[in-house]
Amino acid sequence: MGYSGASGGHEAILAAERLVERHRYGGSSDWLAIDQITGRLRLAVDRIMGEGGLWAPELAARALRQSEGDVQEAAQLIRAHRSTLPRVAYSEPVHADELRVSRRISPAFRNPPGSQLLGRTLDYVGRLLDLMPEEQARARAEEPAEPPANGHAHGHGHADGEDPRRPPRLLGLLRSMGMLVERRTDGDPDPYDITRSPVRPGVPRSARLTAMARAETGALVHLWYSSTFQPGRHNHEFPGEVRHGTLPVRVSHPLTGNPVTVAEVRVTEVETIDDLDRAEEDRSRLDLGYGMCFGHNERKAIAMAGLDLLVHRDGGRTELEQEVLLTLDGIEASGFLEHLKLPHYVDFRSVLDRKRAVRAAMEEAR
């Protein structure tokens, strides 16, 4: 379908595409190398892989370059590419306790089991535009970033024999105190594959978590924020633990059948705590929500864990679960939005015809 009023027809469409390519591939600046994008724009690359549902940093960097920095368009390119790849194996389940952390904080406990490990973060400094000259910035980057002598401010102090990169979970401490309600069930043994089965309200928890892991970050944060700060809610959940690190990817060896580690992926994991305060709930205990996504994206993982809690506590009273499952996919939402720019003159003419018919009937009635 085309615009009959567009000058040039098919040639005009090709010319419009060439104008895009002129800005994409031309210009006076140097061509962005893939390692520059993965090294300097790592958070954008992480977000593309998360929303595209494919761990492939170099492909995500290519997509970001092709889309001229449009993260949503890049995620669409990655997801479309993913659909063309053959499925050669299924990965084996790995436990989240295998996460080798590079950052681990617990806002809920000052001294949690294990240690606080700040890692790379700007959470404790002001957010100001950096106008430092390039030479000075490079010199600053080469300065050593050593922790204080006692190491505790950076989380390097730990008990003898304890691996600081695999600290024990706060979850275990809360369970030992009898403070948590039991959310574990046997009704969702295998992860629900939302790429092969439809998602509708009533699907297992793993389907909701998968949908949120691929959701558009801004949409996810907005839905969590609007659902958390509602009239009548006097408290909000808070992260018990925020982790960022690497997990192994294992597959079964085709000859021996033994699990083999073939890669590692970086993930962000959050366990968030909520106060049970409703009459029908066990008000002597706490509930816990969970979030995990590709790359370093703490905003997404925190909002995801919060929505996991909110959907469970909502219990189908509102349309929150439907919104989580059906409205957070940025690629689907963008696809609907983009299609609005395509010709709709037949639809619009039918709307005009109906309005004229209503107007004629009203005038005849008068």
mmCIF file of C-alpha atoms in Angstrom:
data_model
loop_
_atom_site.group_PDB
_atom_site.id
_atom_site.type_symbol
_atom_site.label_atom_id
_atom_site.label_comp_id
_atom_site.label_asym_id
_atom_site.label_seq_id
_atom_site.Cartn_x
_atom_site.Cartn_y
_atom_site.Cartn_z
ATOM 1 C CA MET A 1 0.000 0.000 0.000
ATOM 2 C CA GLY A 2 1.366 3.411 -0.894
ATOM 3 C CA TYR A 3 0.474 7.073 -0.906
ATOM 4 C CA SER A 4 -1.113 7.885 -4.257
ATOM 5 C CA GLY A 5 -0.250 11.530 -3.704
ATOM 6 C CA ALA A 6 3.471 10.890 -3.104
ATOM 7 C CA SER A 7 5.527 12.130 -6.047
ATOM 8 C CA GLY A 8 7.553 9.373 -7.676
ATOM 9 C CA GLY A 9 5.788 6.315 -6.265
ATOM 10 C CA HIS A 10 8.196 3.392 -5.860
ATOM 11 C CA GLU A 11 11.175 5.566 -6.806
ATOM 12 C CA ALA A 12 10.279 7.995 -4.009
ATOM 13 C CA ILE A 13 10.312 5.155 -1.462
ATOM 14 C CA LEU A 14 13.753 4.039 -2.638
ATOM 15 C CA ALA A 15 14.996 7.619 -2.526
ATOM 16 C CA ALA A 16 13.700 7.985 1.041
ATOM 17 C CA GLU A 17 15.658 4.867 2.024
ATOM 18 C CA ARG A 18 18.794 6.245 0.375
ATOM 19 C CA LEU A 19 18.436 9.454 2.393
ATOM 20 C CA VAL A 20 18.483 7.347 5.572
ATOM 21 C CA GLU A 21 21.583 5.484 4.387
ATOM 22 C CA ARG A 22 23.321 8.753 3.489
ATOM 23 C CA HIS A 23 23.178 9.864 7.117
ATOM 24 C CA ARG A 24 23.805 6.368 8.456
ATOM 25 C CA TYR A 25 26.909 5.554 6.425
ATOM 26 C CA GLY A 26 28.084 8.979 5.290
ATOM 27 C CA GLY A 27 29.142 12.114 7.139
ATOM 28 C CA SER A 28 32.483 13.662 7.938
ATOM 29 C CA SER A 29 33.158 11.855 11.241
ATOM 30 C CA ASP A 30 34.961 8.552 11.589
ATOM 31 C CA TRP A 31 33.016 5.311 11.307
ATOM 32 C CA LEU A 32 32.119 3.971 14.755
ATOM 33 C CA ALA A 33 33.948 0.709 15.387
ATOM 34 C CA ILE A 34 32.138 -2.161 17.097
ATOM 35 C CA ASP A 35 34.585 -2.243 20.009
ATOM 36 C CA GLN A 36 34.004 1.471 20.571
ATOM 37 C CA ILE A 37 30.276 0.885 20.932
ATOM 38 C CA THR A 38 30.578 -2.177 23.183
ATOM 39 C CA GLY A 39 33.256 -0.459 25.271
ATOM 40 C CA ARG A 40 31.873 3.079 25.505
ATOM 41 C CA LEU A 41 28.104 2.542 25.210
ATOM 42 C CA ARG A 42 27.873 -0.666 27.202
ATOM 43 C CA LEU A 43 24.630 0.190 29.022
ATOM 44 C CA ALA A 44 22.855 0.870 25.727
ATOM 45 C CA VAL A 45 24.206 -2.412 24.346
ATOM 46 C CA ASP A 46 23.003 -4.244 27.476
ATOM 47 C CA ARG A 47 19.539 -2.760 27.131
ATOM 48 C CA ILE A 48 19.307 -3.755 23.458
ATOM 49 C CA MET A 49 20.232 -7.340 24.262
ATOM 50 C CA GLY A 50 17.707 -7.473 27.090
ATOM 51 C CA GLU A 51 14.807 -6.105 25.083
ATOM 52 C CA GLY A 52 15.825 -8.040 21.982
ATOM 53 C CA GLY A 53 16.074 -11.305 23.930
ATOM 54 C CA LEU A 54 19.510 -12.241 22.574
ATOM 55 C CA TRP A 55 22.906 -12.130 24.273
ATOM 56 C CA ALA A 56 25.212 -10.993 21.456
ATOM 57 C CA PRO A 57 27.170 -7.810 22.300
ATOM 58 C CA GLU A 58 28.731 -7.353 18.866
ATOM 59 C CA LEU A 59 25.418 -7.822 17.062
ATOM 60 C CA ALA A 60 23.745 -5.404 19.474
ATOM 61 C CA ALA A 61 26.501 -2.862 18.762
ATOM 62 C CA ARG A 62 25.931 -3.260 15.018
ATOM 63 C CA ALA A 63 22.219 -2.790 15.521
ATOM 64 C CA LEU A 64 22.794 0.369 17.581
ATOM 65 C CA ARG A 65 25.049 1.753 14.866
ATOM 66 C CA GLN A 66 22.578 0.887 12.118
ATOM 67 C CA SER A 67 19.677 2.460 14.017
ATOM 68 C CA GLU A 68 21.680 5.667 14.600
ATOM 69 C CA GLY A 69 21.349 5.309 18.359
ATOM 70 C CA ASP A 70 17.651 4.379 18.483
ATOM 71 C CA VAL A 71 17.694 1.695 21.175
ATOM 72 C CA GLN A 72 14.169 0.498 20.429
ATOM 73 C CA GLU A 73 14.884 0.131 16.714
ATOM 74 C CA ALA A 74 18.104 -1.702 17.550
ATOM 75 C CA ALA A 75 16.206 -4.143 19.786
ATOM 76 C CA GLN A 76 13.797 -4.762 16.906
ATOM 77 C CA LEU A 77 16.724 -5.547 14.596
ATOM 78 C CA ILE A 78 18.182 -7.955 17.152
ATOM 79 C CA ARG A 79 14.874 -9.739 17.708
ATOM 80 C CA ALA A 80 14.271 -10.038 13.959
ATOM 81 C CA HIS A 81 17.776 -11.462 13.518
ATOM 82 C CA ARG A 82 17.178 -13.874 16.381
ATOM 83 C CA SER A 83 14.135 -15.279 14.596
ATOM 84 C CA THR A 84 16.359 -16.365 11.655
ATOM 85 C CA LEU A 85 18.842 -18.351 13.774
ATOM 86 C CA PRO A 86 18.598 -22.144 14.002
ATOM 87 C CA ARG A 87 18.026 -23.707 17.398
ATOM 88 C CA VAL A 88 21.021 -26.005 17.808
ATOM 89 C CA ALA A 89 20.696 -26.841 21.506
ATOM 90 C CA TYR A 90 18.837 -26.139 24.718
ATOM 91 C CA SER A 91 20.781 -24.703 27.626
ATOM 92 C CA GLU A 92 20.749 -26.486 30.947
ATOM 93 C CA PRO A 93 19.216 -24.745 33.984
ATOM 94 C CA VAL A 94 21.739 -22.981 36.200
ATOM 95 C CA HIS A 95 21.105 -21.832 39.753
ATOM 96 C CA ALA A 96 21.248 -18.129 40.437
ATOM 97 C CA ASP A 97 23.607 -18.908 43.317
ATOM 98 C CA GLU A 98 26.260 -19.556 40.670
ATOM 99 C CA LEU A 99 26.281 -15.842 39.905
ATOM 100 C CA ARG A 100 29.810 -14.465 40.235
ATOM 101 C CA VAL A 101 29.077 -10.947 41.374
ATOM 102 C CA SER A 102 30.926 -7.790 40.418
ATOM 103 C CA ARG A 103 28.437 -5.677 42.366
ATOM 104 C CA ARG A 104 26.235 -6.656 45.321
ATOM 105 C CA ILE A 105 24.444 -4.292 47.670
ATOM 106 C CA SER A 106 21.717 -4.753 50.240
ATOM 107 C CA PRO A 107 19.725 -1.578 50.967
ATOM 108 C CA ALA A 108 17.741 -3.524 53.589
ATOM 109 C CA PHE A 109 20.698 -4.598 55.765
ATOM 110 C CA ARG A 110 23.673 -2.509 56.771
ATOM 111 C CA ASN A 111 25.777 -5.628 57.349
ATOM 112 C CA PRO A 112 24.171 -8.446 55.327
ATOM 113 C CA PRO A 113 25.511 -11.995 55.222
ATOM 114 C CA GLY A 114 28.663 -11.806 53.164
ATOM 115 C CA SER A 115 29.594 -8.255 52.283
ATOM 116 C CA GLN A 116 28.550 -5.138 50.463
ATOM 117 C CA LEU A 117 30.362 -4.825 47.132
ATOM 118 C CA LEU A 118 29.729 -1.440 45.546
ATOM 119 C CA GLY A 119 31.380 -2.182 42.211
ATOM 120 C CA ARG A 120 30.874 0.439 39.499
ATOM 121 C CA THR A 121 28.174 2.897 40.506
ATOM 122 C CA LEU A 122 27.300 6.586 40.678
ATOM 123 C CA ASP A 123 24.584 6.045 43.291
ATOM 124 C CA TYR A 124 26.433 8.044 45.935
ATOM 125 C CA VAL A 125 27.629 11.065 43.941
ATOM 126 C CA GLY A 126 25.948 13.971 42.189
ATOM 127 C CA ARG A 127 24.883 13.626 38.562
ATOM 128 C CA LEU A 128 26.590 16.474 36.721
ATOM 129 C CA LEU A 129 27.512 16.941 33.083
ATOM 130 C CA ASP A 130 31.183 16.066 32.630
ATOM 131 C CA LEU A 131 32.995 18.777 30.660
ATOM 132 C CA MET A 132 36.457 17.442 31.464
ATOM 133 C CA PRO A 133 38.902 17.613 28.493
ATOM 134 C CA GLU A 134 39.639 14.258 26.887
ATOM 135 C CA GLU A 135 43.308 14.203 27.902
ATOM 136 C CA GLN A 136 42.437 14.907 31.552
ATOM 137 C CA ALA A 137 39.684 12.289 31.513
ATOM 138 C CA ARG A 138 42.064 9.631 30.182
ATOM 139 C CA ALA A 139 44.604 10.489 32.868
ATOM 140 C CA ARG A 140 41.891 10.275 35.521
ATOM 141 C CA ALA A 141 40.850 6.836 34.262
ATOM 142 C CA GLU A 142 44.395 5.541 34.699
ATOM 143 C CA GLU A 143 44.488 6.465 38.387
ATOM 144 C CA PRO A 144 44.224 3.415 40.706
ATOM 145 C CA ALA A 145 40.833 2.864 42.331
ATOM 146 C CA GLU A 146 41.923 1.181 45.542
ATOM 147 C CA PRO A 147 39.489 0.569 48.436
ATOM 148 C CA PRO A 148 40.204 1.930 51.916
ATOM 149 C CA ALA A 149 42.675 0.032 54.078
ATOM 150 C CA ASN A 150 39.976 -1.909 55.961
ATOM 151 C CA GLY A 151 38.169 -2.682 52.725
ATOM 152 C CA HIS A 152 34.689 -2.693 54.272
ATOM 153 C CA ALA A 153 33.409 0.370 52.428
ATOM 154 C CA HIS A 154 33.963 -1.476 49.180
ATOM 155 C CA GLY A 155 32.878 -4.826 50.501
ATOM 156 C CA HIS A 156 36.241 -6.587 50.495
ATOM 157 C CA GLY A 157 36.079 -7.604 54.153
ATOM 158 C CA HIS A 158 34.681 -11.134 54.522
ATOM 159 C CA ALA A 159 34.790 -14.161 56.732
ATOM 160 C CA ASP A 160 37.601 -16.677 56.351
ATOM 161 C CA GLY A 161 36.922 -19.143 53.568
ATOM 162 C CA GLU A 162 34.026 -17.140 52.111
ATOM 163 C CA ASP A 163 34.179 -16.223 48.434
ATOM 164 C CA PRO A 164 33.383 -12.481 48.282
ATOM 165 C CA ARG A 165 32.208 -12.939 44.693
ATOM 166 C CA ARG A 166 29.591 -15.496 45.752
ATOM 167 C CA PRO A 167 28.193 -14.132 49.013
ATOM 168 C CA PRO A 168 25.308 -15.878 50.780
ATOM 169 C CA ARG A 169 21.846 -14.564 50.070
ATOM 170 C CA LEU A 170 19.824 -12.326 52.322
ATOM 171 C CA LEU A 171 16.920 -14.602 51.374
ATOM 172 C CA GLY A 172 18.466 -17.424 53.362
ATOM 173 C CA LEU A 173 18.772 -15.263 56.464
ATOM 174 C CA LEU A 174 15.133 -14.147 56.262
ATOM 175 C CA ARG A 175 13.969 -17.743 55.797
ATOM 176 C CA SER A 176 16.002 -18.876 58.799
ATOM 177 C CA MET A 177 14.260 -16.142 60.832
ATOM 178 C CA GLY A 178 10.859 -17.397 59.659
ATOM 179 C CA MET A 179 10.059 -13.963 58.235
ATOM 180 C CA LEU A 180 9.054 -14.948 54.668
ATOM 181 C CA VAL A 181 5.851 -16.392 53.277
ATOM 182 C CA GLU A 182 6.429 -19.421 51.075
ATOM 183 C CA ARG A 183 6.020 -18.627 47.373
ATOM 184 C CA ARG A 184 7.725 -21.728 45.969
ATOM 185 C CA THR A 185 5.377 -24.208 44.282
ATOM 186 C CA ASP A 186 5.648 -27.308 42.092
ATOM 187 C CA GLY A 187 3.202 -25.968 39.511
ATOM 188 C CA ASP A 188 5.720 -24.214 37.226
ATOM 189 C CA PRO A 189 8.594 -26.700 36.795
ATOM 190 C CA ASP A 190 9.820 -25.589 33.354
ATOM 191 C CA PRO A 191 10.224 -22.000 32.132
ATOM 192 C CA TYR A 192 7.258 -20.877 30.034
ATOM 193 C CA ASP A 193 8.469 -20.057 26.503
ATOM 194 C CA ILE A 194 6.634 -16.867 25.564
ATOM 195 C CA THR A 195 8.172 -16.955 22.082
ATOM 196 C CA ARG A 196 6.278 -20.160 21.276
ATOM 197 C CA SER A 197 3.157 -20.005 23.424
ATOM 198 C CA PRO A 198 0.681 -17.130 23.837
ATOM 199 C CA VAL A 199 0.677 -15.152 27.066
ATOM 200 C CA ARG A 200 -2.646 -14.341 28.690
ATOM 201 C CA PRO A 201 -3.630 -13.688 32.312
ATOM 202 C CA GLY A 202 -3.394 -16.907 34.270
ATOM 203 C CA VAL A 203 -0.060 -18.070 32.822
ATOM 204 C CA PRO A 204 2.635 -19.302 35.258
ATOM 205 C CA ARG A 205 4.911 -16.904 37.096
ATOM 206 C CA SER A 206 7.827 -17.779 34.792
ATOM 207 C CA ALA A 207 5.867 -16.338 31.843
ATOM 208 C CA ARG A 208 5.401 -13.031 33.652
ATOM 209 C CA LEU A 209 9.075 -12.884 34.582
ATOM 210 C CA THR A 210 10.127 -13.646 31.009
ATOM 211 C CA ALA A 211 7.778 -11.012 29.602
ATOM 212 C CA MET A 212 9.167 -8.420 31.996
ATOM 213 C CA ALA A 213 12.778 -9.430 31.258
ATOM 214 C CA ARG A 214 12.147 -8.572 27.564
ATOM 215 C CA ALA A 215 9.983 -5.532 28.283
ATOM 216 C CA GLU A 216 10.897 -1.993 27.310
ATOM 217 C CA THR A 217 12.703 -0.526 30.297
ATOM 218 C CA GLY A 218 10.881 2.802 30.377
ATOM 219 C CA ALA A 219 7.449 1.191 30.075
ATOM 220 C CA LEU A 220 8.278 -1.297 32.828
ATOM 221 C CA VAL A 221 9.500 1.404 35.203
ATOM 222 C CA HIS A 222 6.450 3.557 34.468
ATOM 223 C CA LEU A 223 3.974 0.739 35.156
ATOM 224 C CA TRP A 224 5.753 -0.173 38.394
ATOM 225 C CA TYR A 225 5.848 3.468 39.509
ATOM 226 C CA SER A 226 2.204 4.163 38.683
ATOM 227 C CA SER A 227 1.117 0.937 40.397
ATOM 228 C CA THR A 228 3.228 1.508 43.501
ATOM 229 C CA PHE A 229 2.210 5.087 44.197
ATOM 230 C CA GLN A 230 -1.549 4.746 44.131
ATOM 231 C CA PRO A 231 -4.108 6.208 46.507
ATOM 232 C CA GLY A 232 -4.499 3.944 49.513
ATOM 233 C CA ARG A 233 -0.990 2.490 49.379
ATOM 234 C CA HIS A 234 0.940 3.678 52.415
ATOM 235 C CA ASN A 235 4.119 1.657 51.944
ATOM 236 C CA HIS A 236 6.328 0.480 49.134
ATOM 237 C CA GLU A 237 8.650 -2.439 48.603
ATOM 238 C CA PHE A 238 12.415 -1.985 48.820
ATOM 239 C CA PRO A 239 15.255 -4.058 47.399
ATOM 240 C CA GLY A 240 16.657 -6.590 49.793
ATOM 241 C CA GLU A 241 19.516 -7.335 47.450
ATOM 242 C CA VAL A 242 20.805 -6.028 44.103
ATOM 243 C CA ARG A 243 23.366 -8.123 42.245
ATOM 244 C CA HIS A 244 25.240 -7.757 38.965
ATOM 245 C CA GLY A 245 27.602 -10.408 37.680
ATOM 246 C CA THR A 246 28.090 -13.327 35.318
ATOM 247 C CA LEU A 247 26.264 -16.635 34.991
ATOM 248 C CA PRO A 248 27.493 -19.673 33.038
ATOM 249 C CA VAL A 249 25.623 -20.987 30.000
ATOM 250 C CA ARG A 250 25.721 -24.776 29.809
ATOM 251 C CA VAL A 251 24.577 -27.266 27.205
ATOM 252 C CA SER A 252 24.707 -31.042 27.092
ATOM 253 C CA HIS A 253 27.673 -32.388 25.171
ATOM 254 C CA PRO A 254 26.315 -34.168 22.056
ATOM 255 C CA LEU A 255 28.570 -37.214 22.620
ATOM 256 C CA THR A 256 28.974 -37.594 26.371
ATOM 257 C CA GLY A 257 25.732 -35.968 27.504
ATOM 258 C CA ASN A 258 27.609 -34.158 30.244
ATOM 259 C CA PRO A 259 26.926 -30.457 30.829
ATOM 260 C CA VAL A 260 29.555 -28.176 29.271
ATOM 261 C CA THR A 261 29.961 -24.438 29.908
ATOM 262 C CA VAL A 262 30.027 -22.729 26.514
ATOM 263 C CA ALA A 263 29.692 -19.059 27.472
ATOM 264 C CA GLU A 264 28.975 -16.569 30.226
ATOM 265 C CA VAL A 265 26.341 -13.841 30.289
ATOM 266 C CA ARG A 266 26.113 -10.802 32.504
ATOM 267 C CA VAL A 267 22.848 -10.335 34.364
ATOM 268 C CA THR A 268 21.304 -8.084 36.982
ATOM 269 C CA GLU A 269 19.341 -9.809 39.741
ATOM 270 C CA VAL A 270 17.098 -8.250 42.384
ATOM 271 C CA GLU A 271 15.162 -9.671 45.314
ATOM 272 C CA THR A 272 12.791 -7.085 46.726
ATOM 273 C CA ILE A 273 10.867 -7.155 50.008
ATOM 274 C CA ASP A 274 7.320 -6.028 50.733
ATOM 275 C CA ASP A 275 5.399 -5.627 53.987
ATOM 276 C CA LEU A 276 2.240 -7.746 54.126
ATOM 277 C CA ASP A 277 -0.392 -5.483 55.652
ATOM 278 C CA ARG A 278 -3.779 -6.627 54.342
ATOM 279 C CA ALA A 279 -6.362 -8.337 56.503
ATOM 280 C CA GLU A 280 -6.269 -11.525 54.417
ATOM 281 C CA GLU A 281 -2.450 -11.715 54.494
ATOM 282 C CA ASP A 282 -0.055 -13.069 57.108
ATOM 283 C CA ARG A 283 0.864 -9.739 58.665
ATOM 284 C CA SER A 284 3.626 -11.323 60.740
ATOM 285 C CA ARG A 285 5.682 -12.058 57.627
ATOM 286 C CA LEU A 286 7.231 -10.454 54.550
ATOM 287 C CA ASP A 287 6.818 -11.270 50.871
ATOM 288 C CA LEU A 288 9.559 -11.265 48.276
ATOM 289 C CA GLY A 289 9.559 -10.442 44.553
ATOM 290 C CA TYR A 290 12.151 -11.390 41.974
ATOM 291 C CA GLY A 291 13.687 -9.831 38.903
ATOM 292 C CA MET A 292 16.522 -10.804 36.548
ATOM 293 C CA CYS A 293 17.460 -9.368 33.167
ATOM 294 C CA PHE A 294 20.368 -9.348 30.730
ATOM 295 C CA GLY A 295 23.243 -6.949 31.273
ATOM 296 C CA HIS A 296 23.618 -4.172 33.814
ATOM 297 C CA ASN A 297 20.158 -2.644 34.120
ATOM 298 C CA GLU A 298 19.286 -2.143 37.769
ATOM 299 C CA ARG A 299 16.289 0.102 37.090
ATOM 300 C CA LYS A 300 14.669 -2.648 35.074
ATOM 301 C CA ALA A 301 15.430 -5.451 37.525
ATOM 302 C CA ILE A 302 14.165 -3.460 40.534
ATOM 303 C CA ALA A 303 10.942 -2.487 38.757
ATOM 304 C CA MET A 304 10.539 -6.075 37.560
ATOM 305 C CA ALA A 305 10.835 -7.479 41.077
ATOM 306 C CA GLY A 306 8.382 -4.865 42.341
ATOM 307 C CA LEU A 307 5.823 -5.754 39.661
ATOM 308 C CA ASP A 308 6.283 -9.452 40.407
ATOM 309 C CA LEU A 309 5.150 -8.676 43.946
ATOM 310 C CA LEU A 310 2.356 -6.332 42.883
ATOM 311 C CA VAL A 311 0.830 -8.817 40.423
ATOM 312 C CA HIS A 312 0.903 -11.584 43.019
ATOM 313 C CA ARG A 313 -0.700 -9.429 45.703
ATOM 314 C CA ASP A 314 -3.249 -8.054 43.230
ATOM 315 C CA GLY A 315 -4.612 -11.575 42.743
ATOM 316 C CA GLY A 316 -6.528 -10.692 39.567
ATOM 317 C CA ARG A 317 -8.582 -7.928 41.184
ATOM 318 C CA THR A 318 -7.445 -5.438 38.536
ATOM 319 C CA GLU A 319 -6.003 -5.614 35.033
ATOM 320 C CA LEU A 320 -2.417 -5.312 36.270
ATOM 321 C CA GLU A 321 -1.378 -8.805 35.150
ATOM 322 C CA GLN A 322 -2.839 -8.161 31.695
ATOM 323 C CA GLU A 323 -0.870 -4.918 31.446
ATOM 324 C CA VAL A 324 2.329 -6.695 32.461
ATOM 325 C CA LEU A 325 1.847 -9.442 29.889
ATOM 326 C CA LEU A 326 0.438 -7.500 26.955
ATOM 327 C CA THR A 327 1.497 -3.853 27.051
ATOM 328 C CA LEU A 328 5.156 -3.734 28.128
ATOM 329 C CA ASP A 329 6.801 -5.183 25.018
ATOM 330 C CA GLY A 330 8.395 -2.129 23.445
ATOM 331 C CA ILE A 331 8.754 -3.746 20.037
ATOM 332 C CA GLU A 332 5.076 -4.645 19.832
ATOM 333 C CA ALA A 333 4.067 -1.187 21.055
ATOM 334 C CA SER A 334 6.440 0.517 18.618
ATOM 335 C CA GLY A 335 5.208 -1.690 15.795
ATOM 336 C CA PHE A 336 1.640 -0.574 16.407
ATOM 337 C CA LEU A 337 2.734 3.050 16.634
ATOM 338 C CA GLU A 338 4.852 2.866 13.476
ATOM 339 C CA HIS A 339 2.027 1.335 11.469
ATOM 340 C CA LEU A 340 -0.045 4.453 12.148
ATOM 341 C CA LYS A 341 2.253 6.339 9.758
ATOM 342 C CA LEU A 342 1.308 4.017 6.896
ATOM 343 C CA PRO A 343 -1.654 4.866 4.638
ATOM 344 C CA HIS A 344 -5.002 4.720 6.445
ATOM 345 C CA TYR A 345 -7.098 6.678 3.982
ATOM 346 C CA VAL A 346 -9.542 3.802 3.388
ATOM 347 C CA ASP A 347 -10.191 3.498 7.124
ATOM 348 C CA PHE A 348 -10.486 7.237 7.535
ATOM 349 C CA ARG A 349 -12.888 7.508 4.578
ATOM 350 C CA SER A 350 -15.135 4.906 6.206
ATOM 351 C CA VAL A 351 -15.122 6.978 9.419
ATOM 352 C CA LEU A 352 -16.109 10.092 7.442
ATOM 353 C CA ASP A 353 -18.885 8.163 5.673
ATOM 354 C CA ARG A 354 -20.296 7.030 9.033
ATOM 355 C CA LYS A 355 -20.202 10.577 10.389
ATOM 356 C CA ARG A 356 -22.019 11.865 7.297
ATOM 357 C CA ALA A 357 -24.655 9.142 7.684
ATOM 358 C CA VAL A 358 -25.191 10.037 11.367
ATOM 359 C CA ARG A 359 -25.446 13.724 10.511
ATOM 360 C CA ALA A 360 -27.972 12.999 7.748
ATOM 361 C CA ALA A 361 -30.079 10.874 10.105
ATOM 362 C CA MET A 362 -30.048 13.604 12.739
ATOM 363 C CA GLU A 363 -31.130 16.238 10.243
ATOM 364 C CA GLU A 364 -33.903 13.972 8.945
ATOM 365 C CA ALA A 365 -35.131 13.387 12.508
ATOM 366 C CA ARG A 366 -35.292 17.132 13.109
#
